Each structure stands twice: as structure tokens, then as C-alpha cells.
Amino acid sequence: MVHDLRRGRFLKLSALVAAGVLVTSACGGPDLGKQNFARTTVPAASGDASASSGPITDPAVAAAALRPVQPCQFVDQASLAVLGTADGDPVPSTVRFDDCRAKVKDPGGKEITVDVQVGTGVSFASSKGNGQVGGLPQVENKDSGDSCTLSALTSRDPDLGISLAIDYAGGDPCRAGRTLLAPAVQKLRSSPQKYPEAKGSLIDADPCAVLTDAAVDAVVKNAKARAASLHSCVWGTSASVTVLFFPSSPPLEGSGWVKADAGTPNQAFQKQGTAGSSDCQVQWQHRPWQDDRVEIAQVQYTNYDTKPDQDDPCGKALGLAKQVAPKLPQP
């Protein structure tokens, strides 16, 4: 697995593909009687049509600028002070470069959980748009009575953005999200904190640039590259190829993983799926990351329309992995 199981509402990669790679929907006006955090001025979403529906051309939020941005700065103790008292420091994801989580208690003692992702896919961007925030289109998704996801779009086609998933039992999660989203957008435009530069890191690599459409066409016909996030790219839908860069513990044999020859400096491993569809993942350590974590490059081939005994999922994934490896930045 490469997804952080503590996260519930940001779409997993397979769901991103099925949904057209899109997180999020509108919630109604705030019930001020439910607010316990200190009342601050939350700018109402602007109805500026050009900002809400026009092209997004700000270089500060271009994919290349956002890839190395550290997500925890948007939910650190200083950022959460407008909602109440933070429960310690934010916790970065152990399996994503772009995800961080934090908790805060409002003045009434109610807990608010905030999960931020930078450059994640934004669902229903066209139907759930709600004006703009800091000059970027805003999208709200009222998931349930206690949950809301707010996003500021940073690109269209694909729809990507900085997204805040809020859980706030007994409060107004959408209002809390708006309170955090506006300063987050402002921070993106004013020298945001970035991961330290490291030679050959996958942090800055464009996953859509390491395979050509022609290479993918050999295994999935007529598929075009589409970013699922800043660090993942998908070709196709029911039959698909995915390239994903993420941090993890070093890959090892076991639990279905076996050694494979992908022509990589470090040992590669492959794992065939067991769910009935034709599926295989090939991954390898690219370089050290932080503490005991490493940077992982992964290529996955999936075909929901056929069985593995009628296909060669690992052969196809491995063949593509051999083409990806030499195109990665060299440590």
C-alpha cells in the first residue's frame, strides 16, 4: 500500500482514476450558533466569474512550483491559532510528500481535525465551485454533517488544488475550512516553505514526463497522460498505467513482493494483485528520504476488463518500469 490509511476522504488513486481524477462540494451558510472558535473575519467567497471559471496562470501555483512545497506549514500551530489551541505539532504523512494532518481544540473544547494536501485532485470542480479565494477558484464539498473539504484550484484539466479536509463534530467544518484556506493561498504566493533541495530527488520530478503516450500505447491503447496529483500520473481508466512517487520504508521481499529486474541501480520488486483483475505493481528505492524512509518510484498496470491468466500484468508493468528508470533524476 502507498496510501496513508489515516486519511478517509481524499480520494485514493483508483478512485481518482474512476472519477476522472478529481476532491470536493458546497456547504450552506455558516450557523454562527455552532461556532466556538474565535470569530475572525472570513472573506466571503467572491463571485468573480473570471477567477472562478477562467484559466489559472499564476506561476506561484504552477505544478513545478508546488511540488516541493511542505504541506505541514498550512496546519502548523500558528496557522491553527485562529480556530483554537493546536494539539501539538502537525503530523506529516509517511506515504505522501504532499499531505499533513493536525488537530486543534476550539475554545469550547470541541476537536477539529484538519488534513491538508497540496496539489491533490479536486472532484466536482465544475459543479461544486463556490466563488474564489485569493484569486483562485474555490470548491466546497459538504461530506456529512460534521465534515467538509475545501479546495483552491491551482490548475484546470486536470483539476488540482490545495485541499483542506475538516472534521468538526458539533461545529461548522466548512466555515473552519474557509478560515484556514484563505491564508493558505496567501502563503502559497509568498515564499512558502519547501523541502530542502536534494540532488536527484523525486520531489521535483513530473510523473507524467517519464513515460511517453506511445510507450503506454503498447499496453493500453489510446491512453493519454493525466496528472492525478503532483506526484502521480495516470494513463487510461478501466485499463490503466500509473506512475507514482512517494516516501516509504525500503521495499523488501515478502507479502507477495518478489525481486524483479527493472534495470534500476537498487533492487526492484514486483507484486501481482489477487483481486481477480489483471494488476501488477513494480517499485524500487530511488534514494534516501528522511530518517529511515526512502523515495520510491512505482509503476502499476491494471486492467479491470480481463483476468491475469489472460494477460501479463507484471510483464507489462516491468517493461514500462524499465523505460521509466533511466528518465528519473539521478542522485
PDB file of N, CA and C in Angstrom, residues 58-154:
ATOM      1  N   ASP A  58      -1.272  31.778 -12.720  1.00  0.00           N
ATOM      2  CA  ASP A  58      -0.341  32.277 -11.711  1.00  0.00           C
ATOM      3  C   ASP A  58       0.848  31.320 -11.584  1.00  0.00           C
ATOM      4  N   PRO A  59       2.071  31.760 -11.903  1.00  0.00           N
ATOM      5  CA  PRO A  59       3.225  30.853 -11.801  1.00  0.00           C
ATOM      6  C   PRO A  59       3.497  30.370 -10.383  1.00  0.00           C
ATOM      7  N   ALA A  60       3.001  31.089  -9.374  1.00  0.00           N
ATOM      8  CA  ALA A  60       3.229  30.681  -7.984  1.00  0.00           C
ATOM      9  C   ALA A  60       2.509  29.393  -7.644  1.00  0.00           C
ATOM     10  N   VAL A  61       1.456  29.052  -8.409  1.00  0.00           N
ATOM     11  CA  VAL A  61       0.708  27.828  -8.125  1.00  0.00           C
ATOM     12  C   VAL A  61       0.823  26.823  -9.267  1.00  0.00           C
ATOM     13  N   ALA A  62       1.788  27.015 -10.144  1.00  0.00           N
ATOM     14  CA  ALA A  62       2.043  26.036 -11.194  1.00  0.00           C
ATOM     15  C   ALA A  62       2.575  24.751 -10.567  1.00  0.00           C
ATOM     16  N   ALA A  63       2.398  23.641 -11.264  1.00  0.00           N
ATOM     17  CA  ALA A  63       2.785  22.335 -10.709  1.00  0.00           C
ATOM     18  C   ALA A  63       4.247  22.302 -10.287  1.00  0.00           C
ATOM     19  N   ALA A  64       5.133  22.834 -11.109  1.00  0.00           N
ATOM     20  CA  ALA A  64       6.559  22.794 -10.786  1.00  0.00           C
ATOM     21  C   ALA A  64       6.870  23.578  -9.516  1.00  0.00           C
ATOM     22  N   ALA A  65       6.128  24.664  -9.288  1.00  0.00           N
ATOM     23  CA  ALA A  65       6.346  25.470  -8.085  1.00  0.00           C
ATOM     24  C   ALA A  65       5.798  24.790  -6.840  1.00  0.00           C
ATOM     25  N   LEU A  66       4.726  24.002  -6.993  1.00  0.00           N
ATOM     26  CA  LEU A  66       4.066  23.397  -5.838  1.00  0.00           C
ATOM     27  C   LEU A  66       4.672  22.064  -5.408  1.00  0.00           C
ATOM     28  N   ARG A  67       5.322  21.349  -6.312  1.00  0.00           N
ATOM     29  CA  ARG A  67       5.812  20.008  -5.959  1.00  0.00           C
ATOM     30  C   ARG A  67       6.680  19.987  -4.703  1.00  0.00           C
ATOM     31  N   PRO A  68       7.629  20.913  -4.529  1.00  0.00           N
ATOM     32  CA  PRO A  68       8.484  20.835  -3.341  1.00  0.00           C
ATOM     33  C   PRO A  68       7.921  21.525  -2.100  1.00  0.00           C
ATOM     34  N   VAL A  69       6.685  22.017  -2.154  1.00  0.00           N
ATOM     35  CA  VAL A  69       6.116  22.752  -1.020  1.00  0.00           C
ATOM     36  C   VAL A  69       5.807  21.795   0.130  1.00  0.00           C
ATOM     37  N   GLN A  70       6.235  22.162   1.335  1.00  0.00           N
ATOM     38  CA  GLN A  70       5.957  21.357   2.523  1.00  0.00           C
ATOM     39  C   GLN A  70       4.515  21.593   2.982  1.00  0.00           C
ATOM     40  N   PRO A  71       3.700  20.546   3.119  1.00  0.00           N
ATOM     41  CA  PRO A  71       2.287  20.740   3.459  1.00  0.00           C
ATOM     42  C   PRO A  71       2.026  21.146   4.905  1.00  0.00           C
ATOM     43  N   CYS A  72       2.899  20.761   5.837  1.00  0.00           N
ATOM     44  CA  CYS A  72       2.592  20.988   7.256  1.00  0.00           C
ATOM     45  C   CYS A  72       2.553  22.462   7.646  1.00  0.00           C
ATOM     46  N   GLN A  73       3.149  23.335   6.854  1.00  0.00           N
ATOM     47  CA  GLN A  73       3.141  24.756   7.194  1.00  0.00           C
ATOM     48  C   GLN A  73       1.732  25.354   7.177  1.00  0.00           C
ATOM     49  N   PHE A  74       0.802  24.703   6.491  1.00  0.00           N
ATOM     50  CA  PHE A  74      -0.559  25.229   6.386  1.00  0.00           C
ATOM     51  C   PHE A  74      -1.434  24.824   7.568  1.00  0.00           C
ATOM     52  N   VAL A  75      -0.927  23.882   8.378  1.00  0.00           N
ATOM     53  CA  VAL A  75      -1.683  23.439   9.557  1.00  0.00           C
ATOM     54  C   VAL A  75      -0.781  23.423  10.788  1.00  0.00           C
ATOM     55  N   ASP A  76       0.223  24.301  10.811  1.00  0.00           N
ATOM     56  CA  ASP A  76       1.074  24.375  11.991  1.00  0.00           C
ATOM     57  C   ASP A  76       0.343  25.121  13.103  1.00  0.00           C
ATOM     58  N   GLN A  77       0.956  25.202  14.259  1.00  0.00           N
ATOM     59  CA  GLN A  77       0.277  25.791  15.412  1.00  0.00           C
ATOM     60  C   GLN A  77      -0.108  27.245  15.167  1.00  0.00           C
ATOM     61  N   ALA A  78       0.746  27.988  14.475  1.00  0.00           N
ATOM     62  CA  ALA A  78       0.433  29.387  14.195  1.00  0.00           C
ATOM     63  C   ALA A  78      -0.778  29.505  13.275  1.00  0.00           C
ATOM     64  N   SER A  79      -0.860  28.636  12.273  1.00  0.00           N
ATOM     65  CA  SER A  79      -1.984  28.684  11.330  1.00  0.00           C
ATOM     66  C   SER A  79      -3.295  28.301  11.998  1.00  0.00           C
ATOM     67  N   LEU A  80      -3.240  27.352  12.937  1.00  0.00           N
ATOM     68  CA  LEU A  80      -4.455  26.856  13.581  1.00  0.00           C
ATOM     69  C   LEU A  80      -4.921  27.728  14.737  1.00  0.00           C
ATOM     70  N   ALA A  81      -4.136  28.722  15.110  1.00  0.00           N
ATOM     71  CA  ALA A  81      -4.490  29.565  16.258  1.00  0.00           C
ATOM     72  C   ALA A  81      -5.818  30.281  16.061  1.00  0.00           C
ATOM     73  N   VAL A  82      -6.217  30.525  14.811  1.00  0.00           N
ATOM     74  CA  VAL A  82      -7.492  31.202  14.557  1.00  0.00           C
ATOM     75  C   VAL A  82      -8.678  30.313  14.918  1.00  0.00           C
ATOM     76  N   LEU A  83      -8.442  28.999  15.052  1.00  0.00           N
ATOM     77  CA  LEU A  83      -9.516  28.068  15.400  1.00  0.00           C
ATOM     78  C   LEU A  83      -9.512  27.697  16.875  1.00  0.00           C
ATOM     79  N   GLY A  84      -8.372  27.807  17.522  1.00  0.00           N
ATOM     80  CA  GLY A  84      -8.280  27.415  18.923  1.00  0.00           C
ATOM     81  C   GLY A  84      -6.857  27.055  19.288  1.00  0.00           C
ATOM     82  N   THR A  85      -6.700  25.999  20.072  1.00  0.00           N
ATOM     83  CA  THR A  85      -5.386  25.581  20.551  1.00  0.00           C
ATOM     84  C   THR A  85      -4.979  24.282  19.865  1.00  0.00           C
ATOM     85  N   ALA A  86      -3.873  24.330  19.142  1.00  0.00           N
ATOM     86  CA  ALA A  86      -3.406  23.151  18.418  1.00  0.00           C
ATOM     87  C   ALA A  86      -2.973  22.056  19.381  1.00  0.00           C
ATOM     88  N   ASP A  87      -3.236  20.812  18.996  1.00  0.00           N
ATOM     89  CA  ASP A  87      -2.833  19.647  19.782  1.00  0.00           C
ATOM     90  C   ASP A  87      -1.447  19.216  19.318  1.00  0.00           C
ATOM     91  N   GLY A  88      -0.434  19.969  19.717  1.00  0.00           N
ATOM     92  CA  GLY A  88       0.932  19.657  19.321  1.00  0.00           C
ATOM     93  C   GLY A  88       1.222  20.059  17.887  1.00  0.00           C
ATOM     94  N   ASP A  89       2.327  19.540  17.369  1.00  0.00           N
ATOM     95  CA  ASP A  89       2.742  19.861  16.010  1.00  0.00           C
ATOM     96  C   ASP A  89       1.984  19.002  15.002  1.00  0.00           C
ATOM     97  N   PRO A  90       1.864  19.481  13.762  1.00  0.00           N
ATOM     98  CA  PRO A  90       1.210  18.675  12.729  1.00  0.00           C
ATOM     99  C   PRO A  90       2.025  17.430  12.410  1.00  0.00           C
ATOM    100  N   VAL A  91       1.346  16.424  11.875  1.00  0.00           N
ATOM    101  CA  VAL A  91       1.987  15.140  11.586  1.00  0.00           C
ATOM    102  C   VAL A  91       2.005  14.915  10.076  1.00  0.00           C
ATOM    103  N   PRO A  92       3.182  14.893   9.467  1.00  0.00           N
ATOM    104  CA  PRO A  92       3.238  14.646   8.023  1.00  0.00           C
ATOM    105  C   PRO A  92       2.920  13.196   7.703  1.00  0.00           C
ATOM    106  N   SER A  93       2.357  12.972   6.529  1.00  0.00           N
ATOM    107  CA  SER A  93       2.100  11.614   6.073  1.00  0.00           C
ATOM    108  C   SER A  93       3.411  10.861   5.917  1.00  0.00           C
ATOM    109  N   THR A  94       3.376   9.576   6.182  1.00  0.00           N
ATOM    110  CA  THR A  94       4.565   8.746   5.988  1.00  0.00           C
ATOM    111  C   THR A  94       4.615   8.143   4.591  1.00  0.00           C
ATOM    112  N   VAL A  95       3.553   8.344   3.794  1.00  0.00           N
ATOM    113  CA  VAL A  95       3.499   7.725   2.469  1.00  0.00           C
ATOM    114  C   VAL A  95       3.127   8.711   1.368  1.00  0.00           C
ATOM    115  N   ARG A  96       3.148   9.994   1.686  1.00  0.00           N
ATOM    116  CA  ARG A  96       2.892  11.018   0.668  1.00  0.00           C
ATOM    117  C   ARG A  96       3.799  12.213   0.956  1.00  0.00           C
ATOM    118  N   PHE A  97       4.264  12.851  -0.115  1.00  0.00           N
ATOM    119  CA  PHE A  97       5.051  14.067   0.044  1.00  0.00           C
ATOM    120  C   PHE A  97       4.172  15.282   0.321  1.00  0.00           C
ATOM    121  N   ASP A  98       2.902  15.204  -0.030  1.00  0.00           N
ATOM    122  CA  ASP A  98       2.054  16.398  -0.125  1.00  0.00           C
ATOM    123  C   ASP A  98       0.954  16.472   0.930  1.00  0.00           C
ATOM    124  N   ASP A  99       1.033  15.666   1.984  1.00  0.00           N
ATOM    125  CA  ASP A  99      -0.081  15.512   2.912  1.00  0.00           C
ATOM    126  C   ASP A  99       0.376  15.714   4.355  1.00  0.00           C
ATOM    127  N   CYS A 100      -0.439  16.403   5.154  1.00  0.00           N
ATOM    128  CA  CYS A 100      -0.126  16.610   6.566  1.00  0.00           C
ATOM    129  C   CYS A 100      -1.426  16.737   7.343  1.00  0.00           C
ATOM    130  N   ARG A 101      -1.399  16.316   8.611  1.00  0.00           N
ATOM    131  CA  ARG A 101      -2.608  16.300   9.431  1.00  0.00           C
ATOM    132  C   ARG A 101      -2.345  16.954  10.776  1.00  0.00           C
ATOM    133  N   ALA A 102      -3.367  17.616  11.308  1.00  0.00           N
ATOM    134  CA  ALA A 102      -3.231  18.262  12.614  1.00  0.00           C
ATOM    135  C   ALA A 102      -4.580  18.266  13.318  1.00  0.00           C
ATOM    136  N   LYS A 103      -4.530  18.479  14.637  1.00  0.00           N
ATOM    137  CA  LYS A 103      -5.744  18.588  15.440  1.00  0.00           C
ATOM    138  C   LYS A 103      -5.691  19.869  16.253  1.00  0.00           C
ATOM    139  N   VAL A 104      -6.868  20.438  16.499  1.00  0.00           N
ATOM    140  CA  VAL A 104      -6.973  21.666  17.274  1.00  0.00           C
ATOM    141  C   VAL A 104      -8.266  21.610  18.070  1.00  0.00           C
ATOM    142  N   LYS A 105      -8.271  22.188  19.253  1.00  0.00           N
ATOM    143  CA  LYS A 105      -9.492  22.284  20.050  1.00  0.00           C
ATOM    144  C   LYS A 105      -9.976  23.720  20.047  1.00  0.00           C
ATOM    145  N   ASP A 106     -11.277  23.886  19.744  1.00  0.00           N
ATOM    146  CA  ASP A 106     -11.826  25.233  19.758  1.00  0.00           C
ATOM    147  C   ASP A 106     -11.985  25.693  21.210  1.00  0.00           C
ATOM    148  N   PRO A 107     -12.297  26.966  21.433  1.00  0.00           N
ATOM    149  CA  PRO A 107     -12.412  27.466  22.810  1.00  0.00           C
ATOM    150  C   PRO A 107     -13.445  26.737  23.656  1.00  0.00           C
ATOM    151  N   GLY A 108     -14.399  26.056  22.995  1.00  0.00           N
ATOM    152  CA  GLY A 108     -15.392  25.292  23.740  1.00  0.00           C
ATOM    153  C   GLY A 108     -14.979  23.863  24.009  1.00  0.00           C
ATOM    154  N   GLY A 109     -13.777  23.467  23.567  1.00  0.00           N
ATOM    155  CA  GLY A 109     -13.275  22.122  23.817  1.00  0.00           C
ATOM    156  C   GLY A 109     -13.584  21.119  22.727  1.00  0.00           C
ATOM    157  N   LYS A 110     -14.238  21.547  21.639  1.00  0.00           N
ATOM    158  CA  LYS A 110     -14.537  20.620  20.549  1.00  0.00           C
ATOM    159  C   LYS A 110     -13.298  20.416  19.680  1.00  0.00           C
ATOM    160  N   GLU A 111     -13.080  19.171  19.280  1.00  0.00           N
ATOM    161  CA  GLU A 111     -11.897  18.842  18.485  1.00  0.00           C
ATOM    162  C   GLU A 111     -12.160  19.056  17.000  1.00  0.00           C
ATOM    163  N   ILE A 112     -11.202  19.666  16.339  1.00  0.00           N
ATOM    164  CA  ILE A 112     -11.232  19.862  14.892  1.00  0.00           C
ATOM    165  C   ILE A 112     -10.021  19.146  14.312  1.00  0.00           C
ATOM    166  N   THR A 113     -10.256  18.260  13.363  1.00  0.00           N
ATOM    167  CA  THR A 113      -9.168  17.582  12.667  1.00  0.00           C
ATOM    168  C   THR A 113      -9.037  18.175  11.270  1.00  0.00           C
ATOM    169  N   VAL A 114      -7.826  18.505  10.892  1.00  0.00           N
ATOM    170  CA  VAL A 114      -7.563  19.128   9.593  1.00  0.00           C
ATOM    171  C   VAL A 114      -6.518  18.308   8.850  1.00  0.00           C
ATOM    172  N   ASP A 115      -6.842  17.922   7.627  1.00  0.00           N
ATOM    173  CA  ASP A 115      -5.905  17.191   6.772  1.00  0.00           C
ATOM    174  C   ASP A 115      -5.700  18.025   5.516  1.00  0.00           C
ATOM    175  N   VAL A 116      -4.462  18.388   5.222  1.00  0.00           N
ATOM    176  CA  VAL A 116      -4.179  19.229   4.061  1.00  0.00           C
ATOM    177  C   VAL A 116      -3.386  18.440   3.035  1.00  0.00           C
ATOM    178  N   GLN A 117      -3.734  18.650   1.770  1.00  0.00           N
ATOM    179  CA  GLN A 117      -2.959  18.105   0.666  1.00  0.00           C
ATOM    180  C   GLN A 117      -2.686  19.224  -0.327  1.00  0.00           C
ATOM    181  N   VAL A 118      -1.478  19.242  -0.842  1.00  0.00           N
ATOM    182  CA  VAL A 118      -1.065  20.256  -1.812  1.00  0.00           C
ATOM    183  C   VAL A 118      -0.984  19.615  -3.190  1.00  0.00           C
ATOM    184  N   GLY A 119      -1.799  20.122  -4.115  1.00  0.00           N
ATOM    185  CA  GLY A 119      -1.769  19.602  -5.472  1.00  0.00           C
ATOM    186  C   GLY A 119      -2.519  18.310  -5.658  1.00  0.00           C
ATOM    187  N   THR A 120      -3.521  18.071  -4.852  1.00  0.00           N
ATOM    188  CA  THR A 120      -4.325  16.861  -4.974  1.00  0.00           C
ATOM    189  C   THR A 120      -5.432  17.053  -6.006  1.00  0.00           C
ATOM    190  N   GLY A 121      -5.997  15.937  -6.496  1.00  0.00           N
ATOM    191  CA  GLY A 121      -7.120  16.021  -7.414  1.00  0.00           C
ATOM    192  C   GLY A 121      -8.347  16.569  -6.711  1.00  0.00           C
ATOM    193  N   VAL A 122      -9.107  17.410  -7.404  1.00  0.00           N
ATOM    194  CA  VAL A 122     -10.295  18.046  -6.830  1.00  0.00           C
ATOM    195  C   VAL A 122     -11.527  17.581  -7.597  1.00  0.00           C
ATOM    196  N   SER A 123     -12.399  16.850  -6.927  1.00  0.00           N
ATOM    197  CA  SER A 123     -13.602  16.315  -7.560  1.00  0.00           C
ATOM    198  C   SER A 123     -14.685  17.370  -7.709  1.00  0.00           C
ATOM    199  N   PHE A 124     -15.476  17.222  -8.745  1.00  0.00           N
ATOM    200  CA  PHE A 124     -16.664  18.049  -8.960  1.00  0.00           C
ATOM    201  C   PHE A 124     -16.328  19.540  -9.000  1.00  0.00           C
ATOM    202  N   ALA A 125     -15.163  19.875  -9.538  1.00  0.00           N
ATOM    203  CA  ALA A 125     -14.739  21.275  -9.542  1.00  0.00           C
ATOM    204  C   ALA A 125     -15.700  22.153 -10.332  1.00  0.00           C
ATOM    205  N   SER A 126     -16.296  21.615 -11.388  1.00  0.00           N
ATOM    206  CA  SER A 126     -17.188  22.436 -12.202  1.00  0.00           C
ATOM    207  C   SER A 126     -18.558  22.600 -11.567  1.00  0.00           C
ATOM    208  N   SER A 127     -19.043  21.585 -10.849  1.00  0.00           N
ATOM    209  CA  SER A 127     -20.393  21.655 -10.285  1.00  0.00           C
ATOM    210  C   SER A 127     -20.430  22.150  -8.851  1.00  0.00           C
ATOM    211  N   LYS A 128     -19.318  22.092  -8.147  1.00  0.00           N
ATOM    212  CA  LYS A 128     -19.294  22.485  -6.740  1.00  0.00           C
ATOM    213  C   LYS A 128     -18.485  23.761  -6.504  1.00  0.00           C
ATOM    214  N   GLY A 129     -18.202  24.500  -7.560  1.00  0.00           N
ATOM    215  CA  GLY A 129     -17.474  25.750  -7.410  1.00  0.00           C
ATOM    216  C   GLY A 129     -18.248  26.729  -6.552  1.00  0.00           C
ATOM    217  N   ASN A 130     -17.514  27.491  -5.745  1.00  0.00           N
ATOM    218  CA  ASN A 130     -18.151  28.425  -4.817  1.00  0.00           C
ATOM    219  C   ASN A 130     -17.348  29.725  -4.786  1.00  0.00           C
ATOM    220  N   GLY A 131     -17.316  30.404  -5.930  1.00  0.00           N
ATOM    221  CA  GLY A 131     -16.608  31.668  -5.997  1.00  0.00           C
ATOM    222  C   GLY A 131     -15.110  31.475  -6.043  1.00  0.00           C
ATOM    223  N   GLN A 132     -14.374  32.365  -5.364  1.00  0.00           N
ATOM    224  CA  GLN A 132     -12.925  32.291  -5.401  1.00  0.00           C
ATOM    225  C   GLN A 132     -12.328  32.661  -4.059  1.00  0.00           C
ATOM    226  N   VAL A 133     -11.095  32.233  -3.869  1.00  0.00           N
ATOM    227  CA  VAL A 133     -10.359  32.555  -2.650  1.00  0.00           C
ATOM    228  C   VAL A 133      -8.958  32.987  -3.066  1.00  0.00           C
ATOM    229  N   GLY A 134      -8.603  34.202  -2.727  1.00  0.00           N
ATOM    230  CA  GLY A 134      -7.288  34.710  -3.090  1.00  0.00           C
ATOM    231  C   GLY A 134      -7.031  34.703  -4.576  1.00  0.00           C
ATOM    232  N   GLY A 135      -8.086  34.873  -5.375  1.00  0.00           N
ATOM    233  CA  GLY A 135      -7.931  34.886  -6.816  1.00  0.00           C
ATOM    234  C   GLY A 135      -7.948  33.523  -7.464  1.00  0.00           C
ATOM    235  N   LEU A 136      -8.111  32.448  -6.676  1.00  0.00           N
ATOM    236  CA  LEU A 136      -8.196  31.093  -7.218  1.00  0.00           C
ATOM    237  C   LEU A 136      -9.614  30.561  -7.049  1.00  0.00           C
ATOM    238  N   PRO A 137     -10.091  29.729  -7.979  1.00  0.00           N
ATOM    239  CA  PRO A 137     -11.425  29.150  -7.835  1.00  0.00           C
ATOM    240  C   PRO A 137     -11.528  28.323  -6.554  1.00  0.00           C
ATOM    241  N   GLN A 138     -12.635  28.492  -5.830  1.00  0.00           N
ATOM    242  CA  GLN A 138     -12.859  27.751  -4.583  1.00  0.00           C
ATOM    243  C   GLN A 138     -13.916  26.681  -4.807  1.00  0.00           C
ATOM    244  N   VAL A 139     -13.683  25.509  -4.240  1.00  0.00           N
ATOM    245  CA  VAL A 139     -14.618  24.387  -4.338  1.00  0.00           C
ATOM    246  C   VAL A 139     -14.897  23.887  -2.929  1.00  0.00           C
ATOM    247  N   GLU A 140     -16.186  23.695  -2.598  1.00  0.00           N
ATOM    248  CA  GLU A 140     -16.569  23.187  -1.278  1.00  0.00           C
ATOM    249  C   GLU A 140     -17.345  21.892  -1.425  1.00  0.00           C
ATOM    250  N   ASN A 141     -17.044  20.954  -0.558  1.00  0.00           N
ATOM    251  CA  ASN A 141     -17.747  19.674  -0.547  1.00  0.00           C
ATOM    252  C   ASN A 141     -18.173  19.364   0.877  1.00  0.00           C
ATOM    253  N   LYS A 142     -19.468  19.487   1.155  1.00  0.00           N
ATOM    254  CA  LYS A 142     -20.012  19.162   2.473  1.00  0.00           C
ATOM    255  C   LYS A 142     -20.232  17.662   2.508  1.00  0.00           C
ATOM    256  N   ASP A 143     -19.247  16.932   3.055  1.00  0.00           N
ATOM    257  CA  ASP A 143     -19.284  15.473   3.008  1.00  0.00           C
ATOM    258  C   ASP A 143     -20.373  14.882   3.891  1.00  0.00           C
ATOM    259  N   SER A 144     -20.519  15.419   5.105  1.00  0.00           N
ATOM    260  CA  SER A 144     -21.535  14.943   6.033  1.00  0.00           C
ATOM    261  C   SER A 144     -21.809  16.070   7.006  1.00  0.00           C
ATOM    262  N   GLY A 145     -22.591  15.801   8.026  1.00  0.00           N
ATOM    263  CA  GLY A 145     -22.912  16.853   8.973  1.00  0.00           C
ATOM    264  C   GLY A 145     -21.709  17.431   9.679  1.00  0.00           C
ATOM    265  N   ASP A 146     -20.658  16.633   9.866  1.00  0.00           N
ATOM    266  CA  ASP A 146     -19.500  17.082  10.629  1.00  0.00           C
ATOM    267  C   ASP A 146     -18.247  17.251   9.782  1.00  0.00           C
ATOM    268  N   SER A 147     -18.344  17.055   8.470  1.00  0.00           N
ATOM    269  CA  SER A 147     -17.152  17.060   7.622  1.00  0.00           C
ATOM    270  C   SER A 147     -17.326  17.962   6.413  1.00  0.00           C
ATOM    271  N   CYS A 148     -16.234  18.540   5.975  1.00  0.00           N
ATOM    272  CA  CYS A 148     -16.255  19.398   4.792  1.00  0.00           C
ATOM    273  C   CYS A 148     -14.851  19.423   4.196  1.00  0.00           C
ATOM    274  N   THR A 149     -14.767  19.430   2.880  1.00  0.00           N
ATOM    275  CA  THR A 149     -13.489  19.575   2.199  1.00  0.00           C
ATOM    276  C   THR A 149     -13.526  20.830   1.345  1.00  0.00           C
ATOM    277  N   LEU A 150     -12.543  21.689   1.528  1.00  0.00           N
ATOM    278  CA  LEU A 150     -12.446  22.921   0.757  1.00  0.00           C
ATOM    279  C   LEU A 150     -11.167  22.909  -0.052  1.00  0.00           C
ATOM    280  N   SER A 151     -11.270  23.395  -1.278  1.00  0.00           N
ATOM    281  CA  SER A 151     -10.106  23.407  -2.160  1.00  0.00           C
ATOM    282  C   SER A 151      -9.998  24.743  -2.872  1.00  0.00           C
ATOM    283  N   ALA A 152      -8.773  25.157  -3.103  1.00  0.00           N
ATOM    284  CA  ALA A 152      -8.483  26.266  -4.002  1.00  0.00           C
ATOM    285  C   ALA A 152      -7.805  25.655  -5.219  1.00  0.00           C
ATOM    286  N   LEU A 153      -8.449  25.759  -6.379  1.00  0.00           N
ATOM    287  CA  LEU A 153      -7.885  25.160  -7.582  1.00  0.00           C
ATOM    288  C   LEU A 153      -6.594  25.865  -7.976  1.00  0.00           C
ATOM    289  N   THR A 154      -5.594  25.074  -8.307  1.00  0.00           N
ATOM    290  CA  THR A 154      -4.337  25.623  -8.802  1.00  0.00           C
ATOM    291  C   THR A 154      -4.111  25.285 -10.265  1.00  0.00           C
TER     292      THR A 154
END
